[in-house]
Amino acid sequence: MTTTTSARVDPILGGLAVPTGLLIDGTWRDAADGKTFPVTNPATGETIALIADGGPEDAHAALAAAARAQSTWAATAPRERSEILRRAYDLLIERGDFLATVVTTEMGKPFDQAQSEVVYAAEFLRWFSEEAVRIGGDHTITGNGADRIIVTSEPVGPCVLVTPWNFPLAMGTRKIGPAVAAGCTVMMKPAEQTPLTMLALAQIMQEAGLPDGVLNVVNTSDPGAVVTPWMSSGTARKISFTGSTEVGKLLLRQAADTVMHSSMELGGNAPFIVCADADIDKAVDGAMTAKMRNMGEACTAANRFYVHRSVAATFAERLAARMAEMKVSNGFDEGTDVGPLIDPDAQAKVQGLVDDAVGRGATVLTGGTAPDTPGYFYLPTVLTDVPTDSRFMTTEIFGPVAPVIPFDDEDEVIRIANNSDWGLAGYIFTQDIDRAFDLGERLEVGMVGLNTGLVSNPAAPFGGVKQSGLGREGGKVGIEEFLEYKYFAVPRRRAV
Ligand code: NAD
């Protein structure tokens, strides 16, 4: 990525200016060395803005601000933290079209999907505004009756939050919401492809009344230069990361040196299983959601479609017909279903996977290529007769491609579905409730969609097993990732 010393210019998107500076201790500033880096619109390849390009000096300033603010913030009344989050929720909903415009401009997803992301993102703030005033503890009597055990919860301390580009707003609120609710301060590093969305969110958090230093945002073209000083500081007590398994492992190794709490939301390789008794139209509807939401650029995206041999051809034909009808265009164009992929590398990776499967004997029912237009688009694609040694089986596609693989029996499909280092989401379509739960219990994943293609919900514990991650975001347990227990041993006066 090119960095320059050109001045940053706040772009006007959706009628409002989006900040382009670093947010440190409540102040918007340039990078210490004055550098900027460009943000690109993936639908056109054009530069949208020049953003302050943070480095180690800025990282240290953000860390110092978060450390200074920590004890005061931890001591605020839960209701105060709750109401700031609730005001931020209201502002996100009020400015929905503005935020959706920022998301579509820098990330590419169709505008209506960006609007849905704003609602999804806002819901995390509302959910955690409700959780802020429900932080609990415990009180028990020791087994021998001699002592009380009183357990309290405390914020874990300053947190490093690192987010990806695919849901640039929701991945921010899913971490900022619980951190703020728990009483933690934050050093946030957004993805370099989508910095503007987080900056717009940070401005709203300020407007909602978040005190200076509680949320610090440092964008950078060199993630290691900013995040590594935070990880090695000993002051930051928690890393919450969403992104690739490769970077997650790197951060876990760094976290080991200072024994930081670690939450990891990493890659997926979701199996989508259609049983012989499934309602095929419902399964196709589910597949459209599980595969095509966000152009397939979702960690929960169905990656491998295992369809019972008796219905595989029907399923693939109906899915291909639906996929072929989709409008592939700039996310702002009326009726767009599929926007561009994030960058040329993503486009080339998807093409490489398709070519590999076709080279091994797979058949293209629809798509299979990039359209001949500017931007990083890829046509919705359905492949059949995909061999089990194709790279699809072991690679997260992150694009609008559905490989369909027939299976003959349930034990076989569970074995091949579980034959993956990842275990984030899985989908099962069947009309038999016993079969649904039996297969769901045997799938090695953190989330199962039964007759649905959508598992994400702020009220549910989101996360994976195996190399898909550690910990859960959202749901009742989401706030616990940002809390530490303390127990008081108190002898009883009338001990036995
Ligand atoms: P990525 O790992 O390349 O980047 C994620 C973040 O890590 C970005 O902010 C990036 O700047 C940062 N990063 C990169 N190198 C770093 C380093 N050396 N030190 C510190 N930070 C560094 O992933 P991506 O391409 O942005 O996102 C796609 C991946 O995210 C996919 O694998 C997807 O499955 C995963 N994802 C997972 C979830 C989930 O909840 N499990 C949700 C969304 C995306």
XYZ file of C-alpha atoms and ligand atoms in Angstrom:
540
model
C 0.000 0.000 0.000
C 1.346 3.472 -0.915
C 1.828 5.954 1.870
C 2.337 9.644 1.208
C 2.646 12.884 3.090
C -0.310 14.437 1.200
C -2.785 16.172 3.500
C -5.866 14.180 4.451
C -9.218 15.441 3.206
C -12.458 14.416 4.933
C -14.713 13.038 2.151
C -18.397 13.945 2.026
C -20.409 10.726 1.847
C -24.185 10.548 2.166
C -24.206 14.320 2.775
C -21.894 14.274 5.815
C -18.123 14.644 6.245
C -16.305 11.513 7.416
C -13.278 12.132 9.655
C -9.924 10.891 8.354
C -7.665 11.480 11.363
C -6.551 9.337 14.260
C -8.806 9.585 17.318
C -6.548 9.728 20.361
C -7.672 10.949 23.776
C -10.787 12.521 22.287
C -8.857 14.568 19.693
C -8.730 14.051 15.945
C -5.146 14.331 14.770
C -2.714 13.696 11.941
C -0.263 10.815 12.183
C 2.891 11.807 14.092
C 4.923 11.621 10.887
C 2.191 13.320 8.812
C 1.729 10.304 6.523
C -1.532 9.296 4.857
C -2.731 6.274 2.907
C -5.461 5.938 0.281
C -8.848 4.240 0.614
C -10.223 2.682 -2.578
C -13.759 2.105 -3.829
C -13.694 -1.550 -4.959
C -16.512 -0.976 -7.452
C -14.445 1.527 -9.426
C -10.852 1.199 -8.250
C -10.879 4.956 -7.505
C -9.376 6.604 -4.434
C -12.071 7.906 -2.080
C -9.972 9.516 0.641
C -6.528 9.887 2.167
C -6.449 8.673 5.770
C -3.992 9.454 8.580
C -1.488 6.592 8.566
C -0.653 5.760 12.189
C 2.689 4.356 13.322
C 4.387 3.294 16.576
C 4.411 6.813 18.050
C 0.651 7.110 17.528
C 0.165 3.619 18.956
C 1.986 4.668 22.143
C -0.129 7.832 22.412
C -3.343 5.801 22.065
C -2.147 3.285 24.649
C -1.257 6.060 27.106
C -4.694 7.662 26.616
C -6.510 4.344 27.146
C -4.417 3.565 30.228
C -5.097 7.013 31.744
C -8.836 6.749 31.160
C -9.178 3.164 32.453
C -9.705 3.625 36.199
C -12.156 6.531 35.860
C -14.118 4.709 33.190
C -14.223 1.510 35.247
C -15.661 3.508 38.151
C -18.552 5.062 36.171
C -22.047 3.982 37.055
C -23.238 1.078 34.882
C -26.325 3.131 34.008
C -24.111 5.913 32.638
C -22.244 3.484 30.391
C -25.545 1.929 29.388
C -27.067 5.256 28.373
C -24.078 6.271 26.261
C -24.433 2.992 24.346
C -28.170 3.491 24.016
C -27.664 7.033 22.633
C -25.094 5.640 20.186
C -27.661 3.020 19.105
C -30.217 5.781 18.424
C -27.640 7.801 16.446
C -26.661 4.792 14.317
C -30.299 4.186 13.423
C -30.893 7.910 12.759
C -27.808 8.097 10.491
C -28.440 4.720 8.882
C -28.286 5.922 5.291
C -25.128 7.936 5.908
C -23.348 4.957 7.496
C -24.606 2.586 4.797
C -23.225 4.982 2.184
C -19.800 4.893 3.836
C -19.884 1.079 4.026
C -20.909 0.603 0.377
C -18.402 3.178 -0.854
C -15.343 1.627 0.753
C -16.398 -2.037 1.010
C -18.654 -2.530 -2.007
C -21.681 -4.428 -0.638
C -25.094 -3.542 -2.113
C -26.640 -0.519 -0.386
C -29.601 -2.479 1.016
C -27.184 -4.978 2.597
C -25.187 -2.064 4.026
C -28.424 -0.727 5.540
C -29.010 -4.165 7.098
C -25.471 -4.138 8.458
C -26.145 -0.773 10.142
C -29.190 -2.229 11.914
C -27.259 -5.381 12.882
C -24.352 -3.230 14.131
C -26.634 -0.893 16.079
C -28.298 -3.886 17.756
C -24.992 -4.793 19.421
C -24.928 -1.345 21.035
C -28.524 -1.719 22.214
C -27.903 -5.271 23.451
C -24.806 -4.279 25.430
C -26.478 -1.115 26.755
C -28.924 -3.568 28.347
C -26.140 -5.864 29.563
C -24.141 -3.008 31.174
C -26.635 -2.816 34.049
C -26.883 -6.605 34.492
C -23.239 -7.400 35.278
C -23.484 -9.922 38.064
C -21.500 -11.902 40.563
C -22.056 -14.836 42.887
C -22.397 -15.670 46.555
C -21.957 -19.150 47.966
C -20.981 -20.844 51.216
C -17.914 -23.092 51.236
C -18.488 -26.823 51.445
C -17.512 -26.994 55.126
C -19.771 -24.043 55.957
C -16.897 -21.957 57.384
C -16.678 -19.156 54.812
C -18.629 -17.082 52.351
C -17.397 -16.844 48.779
C -18.420 -13.523 47.283
C -17.592 -13.124 43.606
C -17.536 -9.724 41.868
C -16.832 -8.804 38.232
C -14.364 -6.144 37.148
C -13.426 -4.815 33.717
C -10.440 -6.660 32.328
C -8.585 -3.411 31.516
C -7.449 -1.617 28.348
C -8.359 -3.675 25.269
C -6.790 -4.059 21.827
C -9.560 -4.501 19.258
C -8.655 -5.461 15.669
C -11.384 -5.779 13.037
C -11.731 -6.990 9.407
C -13.153 -5.225 6.347
C -16.099 -7.503 5.516
C -18.546 -6.129 8.137
C -16.658 -2.944 8.981
C -19.399 -1.471 11.186
C -20.835 -4.576 12.865
C -17.437 -6.044 13.739
C -16.680 -2.702 15.422
C -19.843 -2.503 17.528
C -19.664 -6.222 18.396
C -16.390 -5.471 20.216
C -16.769 -1.818 21.286
C -20.267 -2.487 22.725
C -19.239 -5.105 25.316
C -15.883 -3.455 26.073
C -17.541 -0.106 26.863
C -20.408 -1.791 28.754
C -17.929 -3.712 30.916
C -15.949 -0.549 31.754
C -12.899 -1.171 29.559
C -11.038 1.401 27.494
C -10.129 0.605 23.911
C -7.356 0.832 21.331
C -9.086 0.053 18.024
C -7.300 -0.813 14.782
C -9.720 -1.197 11.858
C -8.908 -2.957 8.581
C -6.895 -0.802 6.189
C -9.437 -1.400 3.371
C -12.339 0.083 5.409
C -11.103 2.729 7.842
C -13.802 5.328 7.150
C -16.663 3.301 8.621
C -14.899 2.966 11.989
C -14.038 6.666 11.999
C -17.687 7.553 11.360
C -18.661 5.200 14.207
C -16.054 6.701 16.544
C -17.419 10.176 15.865
C -20.907 8.961 16.772
C -19.601 7.359 19.996
C -18.064 10.732 20.924
C -21.333 12.486 20.164
C -23.170 9.941 22.335
C -21.037 11.117 25.262
C -18.161 8.628 25.454
C -15.446 10.373 27.500
C -12.050 11.205 25.996
C -9.581 8.344 25.929
C -12.166 5.548 26.281
C -12.157 4.800 22.533
C -8.968 5.469 20.579
C -8.819 4.623 16.872
C -5.550 4.247 14.964
C -5.737 3.435 11.266
C -2.548 2.332 9.565
C -1.201 0.858 6.349
C 1.200 -1.226 8.494
C -0.870 -3.184 11.070
C 2.116 -4.713 12.869
C 3.672 -1.282 13.511
C 0.622 -0.253 15.541
C -0.692 -3.489 17.053
C 2.635 -5.055 18.114
C 3.535 -2.203 20.533
C 0.096 -2.603 22.129
C 0.502 -6.375 22.427
C 3.961 -6.168 23.998
C 3.136 -3.270 26.336
C 1.910 -5.255 29.320
C -0.602 -2.415 29.807
C -3.152 -3.766 27.347
C -4.882 -6.684 29.104
C -7.080 -8.066 26.340
C -6.928 -8.738 22.603
C -10.186 -9.245 20.729
C -9.506 -10.026 17.090
C -11.685 -10.822 14.098
C -9.921 -11.790 10.899
C -7.935 -14.559 9.305
C -6.722 -17.595 11.223
C -3.154 -16.794 10.157
C -3.129 -13.327 11.769
C -5.089 -14.674 14.760
C -2.338 -17.205 15.444
C 0.302 -14.482 15.197
C -1.576 -12.368 17.754
C -2.050 -15.375 20.069
C 1.706 -15.913 20.034
C 2.214 -12.242 20.912
C -0.475 -12.443 23.606
C 1.405 -15.319 25.238
C 4.340 -13.045 26.070
C 2.232 -10.766 28.271
C -0.451 -13.385 29.095
C -3.294 -11.328 27.650
C -6.926 -12.416 27.612
C -7.635 -13.444 24.024
C -10.846 -13.644 22.007
C -10.455 -14.831 18.439
C -13.113 -14.836 15.709
C -11.274 -16.443 12.818
C -11.948 -18.066 9.477
C -14.620 -20.598 8.585
C -15.252 -23.386 6.080
C -18.962 -23.949 6.640
C -20.579 -27.164 5.377
C -24.144 -26.797 4.052
C -25.876 -30.187 4.206
C -29.069 -30.899 2.286
C -30.653 -34.232 3.246
C -32.798 -36.337 0.923
C -35.966 -35.334 2.814
C -35.281 -31.566 2.729
C -37.718 -29.061 1.295
C -35.556 -28.207 -1.723
C -36.992 -24.730 -2.298
C -36.323 -23.826 1.342
C -32.822 -25.262 1.019
C -32.202 -23.121 -2.075
C -33.487 -20.033 -0.223
C -31.176 -20.870 2.673
C -28.270 -21.418 0.301
C -28.825 -18.015 -1.306
C -28.537 -16.378 2.120
C -25.708 -18.527 3.461
C -23.711 -18.125 0.264
C -24.585 -14.780 -1.283
C -24.991 -12.381 1.664
C -22.039 -9.991 1.439
C -20.970 -11.515 -1.933
C -19.865 -14.621 -0.024
C -17.359 -12.521 1.934
C -18.582 -13.717 5.328
C -16.833 -16.002 7.804
C -20.153 -17.856 8.176
C -20.578 -18.250 4.386
C -21.449 -21.740 3.183
C -18.221 -23.006 1.643
C -19.071 -26.631 0.771
C -22.545 -27.774 -0.306
C -23.062 -31.469 0.491
C -26.329 -32.554 -1.106
C -27.846 -36.048 -0.960
C -27.289 -37.710 -4.336
C -31.048 -38.228 -4.841
C -31.667 -34.441 -4.858
C -28.245 -33.032 -5.820
C -29.038 -32.330 -9.486
C -32.379 -30.659 -8.678
C -30.815 -28.543 -5.924
C -27.880 -27.467 -8.117
C -30.121 -26.568 -11.079
C -32.505 -24.487 -8.940
C -29.607 -22.772 -7.157
C -27.887 -22.017 -10.482
C -31.110 -20.527 -11.882
C -31.411 -18.191 -8.881
C -27.728 -17.250 -8.994
C -27.834 -16.525 -12.741
C -30.657 -14.000 -12.173
C -28.635 -11.909 -9.724
C -27.659 -8.402 -10.748
C -23.899 -7.862 -10.416
C -23.149 -4.148 -10.254
C -21.988 -1.168 -8.225
C -23.660 -1.430 -4.812
C -25.398 1.910 -5.325
C -27.131 0.832 -8.560
C -30.836 0.073 -8.236
C -31.531 -3.649 -7.772
C -27.908 -4.711 -7.261
C -27.640 -8.123 -5.589
C -23.897 -8.640 -5.841
C -21.261 -5.927 -5.409
C -17.524 -6.170 -6.083
C -15.067 -8.267 -4.083
C -12.775 -6.265 -1.838
C -9.681 -6.105 -4.078
C -7.981 -7.622 -7.152
C -6.262 -10.274 -5.009
C -9.651 -11.532 -3.762
C -10.907 -11.708 -7.353
C -7.799 -13.626 -8.505
C -8.051 -16.030 -5.531
C -11.668 -16.935 -6.358
C -10.795 -17.470 -10.031
C -7.871 -19.712 -8.989
C -10.181 -21.904 -6.877
C -12.714 -22.255 -9.704
C -9.980 -23.096 -12.223
C -8.547 -25.715 -9.857
C -11.929 -27.482 -9.470
C -12.693 -27.319 -13.199
C -9.204 -28.690 -13.923
C -10.092 -31.683 -11.698
C -13.376 -32.344 -13.514
C -16.010 -30.040 -11.958
C -18.770 -28.645 -14.207
C -19.721 -24.945 -14.261
C -23.530 -24.541 -14.183
C -23.394 -20.756 -14.093
C -20.711 -18.068 -13.749
C -17.136 -19.270 -13.436
C -15.546 -15.995 -14.452
C -15.197 -12.272 -13.693
C -17.335 -9.929 -15.818
C -15.486 -7.684 -18.243
C -16.041 -4.441 -16.288
C -13.914 -2.164 -14.094
C -13.938 -2.989 -10.367
C -13.319 -6.339 -8.695
C -16.553 -8.174 -9.552
C -17.081 -11.932 -9.845
C -20.128 -13.648 -11.319
C -22.299 -15.815 -9.031
C -21.094 -19.333 -9.706
C -22.418 -22.850 -9.173
C -20.188 -25.867 -9.789
C -21.292 -29.507 -9.709
C -19.418 -32.808 -9.546
C -16.767 -31.047 -7.494
C -14.127 -33.621 -6.506
C -13.315 -33.944 -2.804
C -9.621 -33.258 -3.461
C -10.309 -29.795 -4.908
C -8.917 -26.764 -3.059
C -12.476 -25.671 -2.220
C -12.555 -28.295 0.506
C -9.691 -26.737 2.462
C -9.837 -23.036 1.484
C -12.207 -20.324 2.639
C -13.633 -19.100 -0.704
C -14.765 -15.625 0.442
C -16.578 -15.111 -2.848
C -19.872 -15.870 -4.653
C -19.087 -19.477 -5.579
C -21.076 -22.570 -4.548
C -19.377 -25.964 -5.059
C -21.949 -28.796 -4.907
C -20.781 -32.263 -3.825
C -23.180 -35.248 -3.741
C -23.176 -37.607 -0.710
C -24.778 -40.993 -0.084
C -25.065 -41.499 3.673
C -25.167 -39.427 6.843
C -22.106 -40.900 8.543
C -20.071 -40.151 5.431
C -21.270 -36.541 5.192
C -20.544 -35.859 8.873
C -17.051 -37.316 8.469
C -16.206 -35.153 5.444
C -17.900 -32.061 6.891
C -15.790 -32.397 10.054
C -12.628 -33.064 8.083
C -11.523 -29.436 8.434
C -9.260 -27.463 10.758
C -12.061 -24.904 11.026
C -15.402 -25.133 12.841
C -17.331 -21.874 12.771
C -20.791 -22.432 11.255
C -22.683 -25.299 9.618
C -26.110 -25.574 7.983
C -28.482 -28.544 7.843
C -31.674 -28.836 5.805
C -34.044 -31.696 6.620
C -37.726 -32.016 7.565
C -36.988 -34.614 10.258
C -36.414 -32.947 13.646
C -34.540 -35.938 15.091
C -32.192 -36.043 12.114
C -31.674 -32.278 12.349
C -30.514 -32.384 15.978
C -28.563 -35.609 15.566
C -26.548 -34.210 12.651
C -26.256 -30.787 14.307
C -24.835 -32.316 17.492
C -22.275 -34.267 15.474
C -21.054 -31.272 13.464
C -17.831 -29.804 14.917
C -18.877 -26.140 14.732
C -19.854 -23.332 17.101
C -23.096 -22.415 15.283
C -25.663 -24.509 13.410
C -28.382 -23.165 11.119
C -31.257 -25.700 11.052
C -33.347 -25.036 7.955
C -32.001 -21.465 7.845
C -29.066 -19.819 6.084
C -28.565 -17.110 8.721
C -27.047 -17.648 12.169
C -25.829 -14.145 13.103
C -27.838 -12.390 15.800
C -26.670 -10.012 18.564
C -28.616 -12.032 21.157
C -26.786 -15.270 20.259
C -23.249 -16.367 21.240
C -21.283 -16.024 17.996
C -18.053 -17.994 17.635
C -16.343 -21.149 16.519
C -14.439 -24.234 17.624
C -11.116 -25.676 16.437
C -9.094 -23.099 14.467
C -12.142 -20.865 13.974
C -11.477 -19.207 17.265
C -11.694 -18.768 21.001
C -14.541 -17.188 22.953
C -17.947 -15.865 21.919
C -19.289 -12.461 20.908
C -22.857 -11.331 21.588
C -25.494 -13.119 23.628
C -25.437 -13.360 27.406
C -21.812 -14.468 27.439
C -20.513 -11.656 25.182
C -19.788 -9.231 28.017
C -17.941 -11.868 30.051
C -15.100 -11.761 27.534
C -14.355 -8.266 28.895
C -14.731 -9.072 32.593
C -12.490 -10.592 35.196
C -13.758 -12.278 38.388
C -12.540 -11.357 41.846
C -13.535 -13.431 44.839
C -13.650 -12.372 48.461
C -13.189 -15.056 51.127
C -15.212 -14.003 54.163
C -15.348 -16.168 57.303
C -18.833 -16.662 58.753
C -19.529 -15.588 62.316
C -21.612 -18.651 63.061
C -19.374 -21.084 61.204
C -19.905 -24.762 61.925
P -6.892 -10.301 8.027
O -6.517 -11.271 9.081
O -5.984 -10.098 6.885
O -7.098 -8.858 8.659
C -7.894 -8.664 9.806
C -7.317 -7.533 10.612
O -6.013 -7.905 11.075
C -7.142 -6.237 9.818
O -7.464 -5.150 10.649
C -5.655 -6.238 9.526
O -5.114 -4.956 9.341
C -5.112 -6.860 10.802
N -3.761 -7.378 10.692
C -3.157 -7.902 9.602
N -1.875 -8.229 9.903
C -1.681 -7.912 11.204
C -0.557 -8.000 12.087
N 0.614 -8.463 11.692
N -0.712 -7.572 13.358
C -1.891 -7.083 13.769
N -2.983 -6.958 12.978
C -2.877 -7.378 11.704
O -8.350 -10.726 7.575
P -9.268 -9.990 6.514
O -8.847 -10.376 5.155
O -9.387 -8.543 6.817
O -10.687 -10.613 6.889
C -11.098 -11.804 6.376
C -10.980 -12.907 7.411
O -11.713 -12.551 8.586
C -11.599 -14.185 6.934
O -10.776 -15.267 7.238
C -12.893 -14.280 7.725
O -13.364 -15.573 7.906
C -12.512 -13.641 8.998
N -13.700 -13.180 9.701
C -14.094 -13.872 10.806
C -15.231 -13.485 11.482
C -15.657 -14.248 12.706
O -16.421 -13.709 13.472
N -15.195 -15.475 12.923
C -15.970 -12.384 11.060
C -15.557 -11.698 9.928
C -14.395 -12.111 9.263
